[in-house]
């Protein structure tokens, strides 16, 4: 008689036609998802609009800054003469005259000149100086001529030793000087004025044996810095 262990047992067959259970969403869940989706879209739109406005504001600010940013005035030596150099002993009536152009290159910015002084250097030593111009206002895109005179009886110090050095340089072909203009200036932007700035314009110049400016230095732009 066969035992129970010998009777084969048939394993239950899987029902391949059984479909997975579907999760049914409630109306509340659907509404919540729709609300989240709308909130996300609104947030993206708001962020996009904000970034666009921020970019436009940045571009406008940059353009205004470029148009209103003050540019330095430009100085150029137009003439410089020392006629007494043609005389061996002309230091007693020595006189130096010069003209410098002052250009305001700004489009919408004016410049107030509260004061200006011209100082002449020879071999790094000041040999004369004079006030230049009265306080004045220079409008935008304007060129002002600055005229100065230095003479031995007033504001030019020339000694026998210094004149000998002049003659030595003249025999070599030219006599070099440094003309420095120092001014207190303020920039005027619309109705607003800046604080005063101490401006220095250094103009290298040299004269030939005839005491007249060499062509290479005429209309040469002066270097500038603020202190």
mmCIF file of C-alpha atoms in Angstrom:
data_model
loop_
_atom_site.group_PDB
_atom_site.id
_atom_site.type_symbol
_atom_site.label_atom_id
_atom_site.label_comp_id
_atom_site.label_asym_id
_atom_site.label_seq_id
_atom_site.Cartn_x
_atom_site.Cartn_y
_atom_site.Cartn_z
ATOM 1 C CA UNK A 1 0.000 0.000 0.000
ATOM 2 C CA UNK A 2 1.611 3.229 -1.005
ATOM 3 C CA UNK A 3 2.319 5.734 1.749
ATOM 4 C CA UNK A 4 1.245 9.308 1.776
ATOM 5 C CA UNK A 5 4.734 10.371 0.990
ATOM 6 C CA UNK A 6 4.602 8.555 -2.314
ATOM 7 C CA UNK A 7 1.502 10.353 -3.536
ATOM 8 C CA UNK A 8 2.544 13.270 -5.738
ATOM 9 C CA UNK A 9 1.060 16.560 -4.795
ATOM 10 C CA UNK A 10 0.111 18.983 -7.567
ATOM 11 C CA UNK A 11 1.332 22.509 -6.891
ATOM 12 C CA UNK A 12 -1.260 25.183 -7.374
ATOM 13 C CA UNK A 13 -1.053 26.782 -10.743
ATOM 14 C CA UNK A 14 -0.471 30.490 -11.048
ATOM 15 C CA UNK A 15 -3.215 32.422 -12.656
ATOM 16 C CA UNK A 16 -1.450 34.255 -15.442
ATOM 17 C CA UNK A 17 -4.640 36.110 -16.217
ATOM 18 C CA UNK A 18 -4.645 37.798 -12.824
ATOM 19 C CA UNK A 19 -4.195 41.575 -13.274
ATOM 20 C CA UNK A 20 -2.306 43.768 -10.799
ATOM 21 C CA UNK A 21 -4.444 45.826 -8.549
ATOM 22 C CA UNK A 22 -4.910 49.409 -9.613
ATOM 23 C CA UNK A 23 -4.621 52.233 -7.109
ATOM 24 C CA UNK A 24 -7.562 54.497 -7.304
ATOM 25 C CA UNK A 25 -6.847 58.179 -6.484
ATOM 26 C CA UNK A 26 -9.375 60.115 -4.591
ATOM 27 C CA UNK A 27 -10.652 63.494 -5.765
ATOM 28 C CA UNK A 28 -8.762 65.166 -2.908
ATOM 29 C CA UNK A 29 -5.441 63.646 -4.032
ATOM 30 C CA UNK A 30 -6.017 64.709 -7.635
ATOM 31 C CA UNK A 31 -6.871 68.249 -6.563
ATOM 32 C CA UNK A 32 -3.755 68.355 -4.386
ATOM 33 C CA UNK A 33 -1.544 67.286 -7.307
ATOM 34 C CA UNK A 34 -3.128 69.831 -9.622
ATOM 35 C CA UNK A 35 -2.577 72.540 -7.021
ATOM 36 C CA UNK A 36 1.079 71.564 -6.638
ATOM 37 C CA UNK A 37 1.558 71.622 -10.415
ATOM 38 C CA UNK A 38 -0.017 75.076 -10.726
ATOM 39 C CA UNK A 39 2.064 76.407 -7.833
ATOM 40 C CA UNK A 40 5.270 75.141 -9.459
ATOM 41 C CA UNK A 41 4.371 76.716 -12.788
ATOM 42 C CA UNK A 42 3.488 80.055 -11.177
ATOM 43 C CA UNK A 43 6.737 80.021 -9.232
ATOM 44 C CA UNK A 44 8.739 79.400 -12.405
ATOM 45 C CA UNK A 45 6.940 82.233 -14.213
ATOM 46 C CA UNK A 46 7.520 84.643 -11.314
ATOM 47 C CA UNK A 47 11.213 83.701 -11.140
ATOM 48 C CA UNK A 48 11.609 84.135 -14.896
ATOM 49 C CA UNK A 49 9.950 87.571 -14.820
ATOM 50 C CA UNK A 50 12.068 88.647 -11.841
ATOM 51 C CA UNK A 51 15.329 87.540 -13.459
ATOM 52 C CA UNK A 52 14.369 89.268 -16.711
ATOM 53 C CA UNK A 53 13.611 92.536 -14.906
ATOM 54 C CA UNK A 54 16.838 92.214 -12.930
ATOM 55 C CA UNK A 55 18.822 91.730 -16.152
ATOM 56 C CA UNK A 56 17.149 94.747 -17.795
ATOM 57 C CA UNK A 57 17.821 96.896 -14.716
ATOM 58 C CA UNK A 58 21.466 95.792 -14.728
ATOM 59 C CA UNK A 59 21.876 96.689 -18.397
ATOM 60 C CA UNK A 60 20.278 100.124 -17.873
ATOM 61 C CA UNK A 61 22.482 100.790 -14.840
ATOM 62 C CA UNK A 62 25.602 99.779 -16.764
ATOM 63 C CA UNK A 63 24.711 102.049 -19.708
ATOM 64 C CA UNK A 64 24.034 104.988 -17.374
ATOM 65 C CA UNK A 65 27.316 104.340 -15.565
ATOM 66 C CA UNK A 66 29.224 104.389 -18.844
ATOM 67 C CA UNK A 67 27.561 107.607 -19.986
ATOM 68 C CA UNK A 68 27.905 109.441 -16.651
ATOM 69 C CA UNK A 69 31.261 108.105 -15.469
ATOM 70 C CA UNK A 70 33.668 111.091 -15.410
ATOM 71 C CA UNK A 71 36.668 110.887 -17.709
ATOM 72 C CA UNK A 72 39.884 112.713 -16.961
ATOM 73 C CA UNK A 73 40.571 115.977 -18.769
ATOM 74 C CA UNK A 74 43.265 115.839 -21.452
ATOM 75 C CA UNK A 75 46.159 118.265 -21.520
ATOM 76 C CA UNK A 76 48.499 118.876 -24.455
ATOM 77 C CA UNK A 77 51.366 121.348 -24.834
ATOM 78 C CA UNK A 78 50.642 123.572 -27.823
ATOM 79 C CA UNK A 79 53.541 126.016 -27.527
ATOM 80 C CA UNK A 80 56.601 126.572 -25.346
ATOM 81 C CA UNK A 81 59.324 129.144 -25.962
ATOM 82 C CA UNK A 82 62.482 130.309 -24.203
ATOM 83 C CA UNK A 83 63.913 132.978 -26.566
ATOM 84 C CA UNK A 84 66.664 134.085 -24.191
ATOM 85 C CA UNK A 85 68.467 130.772 -24.784
ATOM 86 C CA UNK A 86 69.836 132.228 -28.008
ATOM 87 C CA UNK A 87 71.950 134.620 -25.904
ATOM 88 C CA UNK A 88 75.058 133.510 -24.056
ATOM 89 C CA UNK A 89 74.242 135.753 -21.064
ATOM 90 C CA UNK A 90 70.499 136.143 -21.312
ATOM 91 C CA UNK A 91 69.476 134.883 -17.906
ATOM 92 C CA UNK A 92 68.859 138.384 -16.521
ATOM 93 C CA UNK A 93 65.906 138.957 -18.841
ATOM 94 C CA UNK A 94 64.957 135.296 -19.245
ATOM 95 C CA UNK A 95 61.291 134.674 -20.006
ATOM 96 C CA UNK A 96 59.382 131.486 -20.739
ATOM 97 C CA UNK A 97 55.909 131.409 -22.245
ATOM 98 C CA UNK A 98 53.701 128.397 -22.819
ATOM 99 C CA UNK A 99 50.215 127.421 -23.950
ATOM 100 C CA UNK A 100 48.506 124.184 -22.918
ATOM 101 C CA UNK A 101 45.136 122.961 -24.219
ATOM 102 C CA UNK A 102 42.724 121.511 -21.688
ATOM 103 C CA UNK A 103 40.071 119.222 -23.186
ATOM 104 C CA UNK A 104 36.988 117.993 -21.341
ATOM 105 C CA UNK A 105 36.108 114.780 -23.251
ATOM 106 C CA UNK A 106 32.962 114.007 -21.269
ATOM 107 C CA UNK A 107 29.573 113.962 -22.952
ATOM 108 C CA UNK A 108 27.378 114.958 -20.002
ATOM 109 C CA UNK A 109 29.891 115.904 -17.310
ATOM 110 C CA UNK A 110 31.246 119.394 -16.620
ATOM 111 C CA UNK A 111 34.373 120.266 -14.623
ATOM 112 C CA UNK A 112 34.827 122.978 -12.003
ATOM 113 C CA UNK A 113 38.403 124.269 -11.674
ATOM 114 C CA UNK A 114 38.729 125.836 -8.238
ATOM 115 C CA UNK A 115 42.429 126.641 -8.704
ATOM 116 C CA UNK A 116 45.384 125.851 -10.970
ATOM 117 C CA UNK A 117 49.126 126.359 -10.623
ATOM 118 C CA UNK A 118 51.892 125.773 -13.160
ATOM 119 C CA UNK A 119 55.349 124.716 -11.973
ATOM 120 C CA UNK A 120 58.418 124.368 -14.211
ATOM 121 C CA UNK A 121 61.109 121.803 -13.423
ATOM 122 C CA UNK A 122 64.599 121.453 -14.809
ATOM 123 C CA UNK A 123 66.526 118.308 -13.898
ATOM 124 C CA UNK A 124 63.941 117.502 -11.199
ATOM 125 C CA UNK A 125 64.348 120.913 -9.555
ATOM 126 C CA UNK A 126 61.598 123.547 -9.541
ATOM 127 C CA UNK A 127 62.841 126.769 -11.144
ATOM 128 C CA UNK A 128 59.573 128.687 -11.422
ATOM 129 C CA UNK A 129 55.841 128.681 -10.837
ATOM 130 C CA UNK A 130 52.756 130.790 -11.434
ATOM 131 C CA UNK A 131 48.990 130.715 -10.825
ATOM 132 C CA UNK A 132 47.028 129.863 -13.970
ATOM 133 C CA UNK A 133 43.472 130.990 -14.725
ATOM 134 C CA UNK A 134 40.892 132.128 -12.272
ATOM 135 C CA UNK A 135 38.365 129.584 -10.966
ATOM 136 C CA UNK A 136 36.157 128.617 -13.886
ATOM 137 C CA UNK A 137 33.647 126.042 -15.096
ATOM 138 C CA UNK A 138 34.383 123.960 -18.181
ATOM 139 C CA UNK A 139 31.331 122.466 -19.929
ATOM 140 C CA UNK A 140 31.337 119.082 -21.616
ATOM 141 C CA UNK A 141 33.103 118.629 -24.970
ATOM 142 C CA UNK A 142 34.979 121.897 -24.463
ATOM 143 C CA UNK A 143 38.627 122.881 -25.005
ATOM 144 C CA UNK A 144 40.176 125.680 -22.919
ATOM 145 C CA UNK A 145 43.574 127.233 -23.621
ATOM 146 C CA UNK A 146 45.850 127.802 -20.641
ATOM 147 C CA UNK A 147 48.478 130.516 -21.083
ATOM 148 C CA UNK A 148 51.385 131.026 -18.714
ATOM 149 C CA UNK A 149 54.384 133.337 -18.439
ATOM 150 C CA UNK A 150 57.488 132.863 -16.296
ATOM 151 C CA UNK A 151 60.147 135.584 -16.106
ATOM 152 C CA UNK A 152 63.270 136.279 -14.118
ATOM 153 C CA UNK A 153 61.917 139.401 -12.457
ATOM 154 C CA UNK A 154 58.832 137.684 -11.071
ATOM 155 C CA UNK A 155 58.422 133.908 -10.870
ATOM 156 C CA UNK A 156 61.451 132.337 -12.612
ATOM 157 C CA UNK A 157 64.673 131.662 -10.723
ATOM 158 C CA UNK A 158 67.722 131.528 -13.003
ATOM 159 C CA UNK A 159 71.280 131.698 -11.655
ATOM 160 C CA UNK A 160 74.657 131.840 -13.392
ATOM 161 C CA UNK A 161 75.227 128.159 -12.652
ATOM 162 C CA UNK A 162 71.786 127.206 -13.977
ATOM 163 C CA UNK A 163 72.327 129.260 -17.133
ATOM 164 C CA UNK A 164 75.623 127.466 -17.732
ATOM 165 C CA UNK A 165 73.757 124.151 -17.572
ATOM 166 C CA UNK A 166 71.219 125.504 -20.062
ATOM 167 C CA UNK A 167 74.015 126.427 -22.452
ATOM 168 C CA UNK A 168 75.593 122.971 -22.099
ATOM 169 C CA UNK A 169 72.295 121.259 -22.962
ATOM 170 C CA UNK A 170 71.685 123.704 -25.817
ATOM 171 C CA UNK A 171 75.090 122.857 -27.318
ATOM 172 C CA UNK A 172 73.992 119.183 -27.246
ATOM 173 C CA UNK A 173 70.888 120.055 -29.281
ATOM 174 C CA UNK A 174 68.031 120.636 -26.828
ATOM 175 C CA UNK A 175 67.082 121.744 -23.330
ATOM 176 C CA UNK A 176 64.457 119.633 -21.585
ATOM 177 C CA UNK A 177 61.889 120.725 -18.984
ATOM 178 C CA UNK A 178 58.921 119.324 -17.113
ATOM 179 C CA UNK A 179 55.838 121.518 -16.865
ATOM 180 C CA UNK A 180 53.461 120.359 -14.159
ATOM 181 C CA UNK A 181 49.927 121.680 -13.792
ATOM 182 C CA UNK A 182 48.255 121.169 -10.425
ATOM 183 C CA UNK A 183 44.563 121.876 -9.999
ATOM 184 C CA UNK A 184 41.696 121.318 -7.591
ATOM 185 C CA UNK A 185 38.760 120.106 -9.689
ATOM 186 C CA UNK A 186 35.201 118.919 -9.154
ATOM 187 C CA UNK A 187 33.077 116.991 -11.631
ATOM 188 C CA UNK A 188 29.492 118.169 -12.243
ATOM 189 C CA UNK A 189 27.048 115.413 -13.179
ATOM 190 C CA UNK A 190 23.610 116.875 -13.901
ATOM 191 C CA UNK A 191 22.838 118.893 -10.755
ATOM 192 C CA UNK A 192 25.196 116.883 -8.558
ATOM 193 C CA UNK A 193 28.837 117.795 -7.921
ATOM 194 C CA UNK A 194 31.614 115.525 -6.685
ATOM 195 C CA UNK A 195 34.045 116.291 -3.909
ATOM 196 C CA UNK A 196 37.269 118.148 -4.874
ATOM 197 C CA UNK A 197 40.099 116.118 -6.415
ATOM 198 C CA UNK A 198 43.757 117.138 -6.578
ATOM 199 C CA UNK A 199 44.819 116.682 -10.187
ATOM 200 C CA UNK A 200 48.369 116.644 -11.575
ATOM 201 C CA UNK A 201 49.240 116.904 -15.277
ATOM 202 C CA UNK A 202 52.912 116.346 -16.122
ATOM 203 C CA UNK A 203 54.017 117.656 -19.521
ATOM 204 C CA UNK A 204 57.434 116.740 -20.918
ATOM 205 C CA UNK A 205 58.787 119.436 -23.222
ATOM 206 C CA UNK A 206 62.095 120.404 -24.826
ATOM 207 C CA UNK A 207 63.311 123.393 -26.857
ATOM 208 C CA UNK A 208 65.920 123.500 -29.587
ATOM 209 C CA UNK A 209 68.871 125.838 -30.065
ATOM 210 C CA UNK A 210 66.457 128.617 -31.083
ATOM 211 C CA UNK A 211 64.560 128.354 -27.796
ATOM 212 C CA UNK A 212 61.373 127.096 -29.506
ATOM 213 C CA UNK A 213 59.563 123.869 -28.722
ATOM 214 C CA UNK A 214 60.730 120.837 -30.686
ATOM 215 C CA UNK A 215 58.094 119.458 -33.020
ATOM 216 C CA UNK A 216 58.152 116.022 -31.369
ATOM 217 C CA UNK A 217 56.826 117.585 -28.135
ATOM 218 C CA UNK A 218 54.200 119.817 -29.709
ATOM 219 C CA UNK A 219 50.639 118.594 -29.131
ATOM 220 C CA UNK A 220 52.010 115.760 -27.018
ATOM 221 C CA UNK A 221 49.554 114.496 -24.438
ATOM 222 C CA UNK A 222 50.520 115.083 -20.813
ATOM 223 C CA UNK A 223 50.389 112.270 -18.278
ATOM 224 C CA UNK A 224 47.858 112.622 -15.477
ATOM 225 C CA UNK A 225 47.239 111.347 -11.979
ATOM 226 C CA UNK A 226 45.158 112.247 -8.930
ATOM 227 C CA UNK A 227 46.594 112.634 -5.452
#
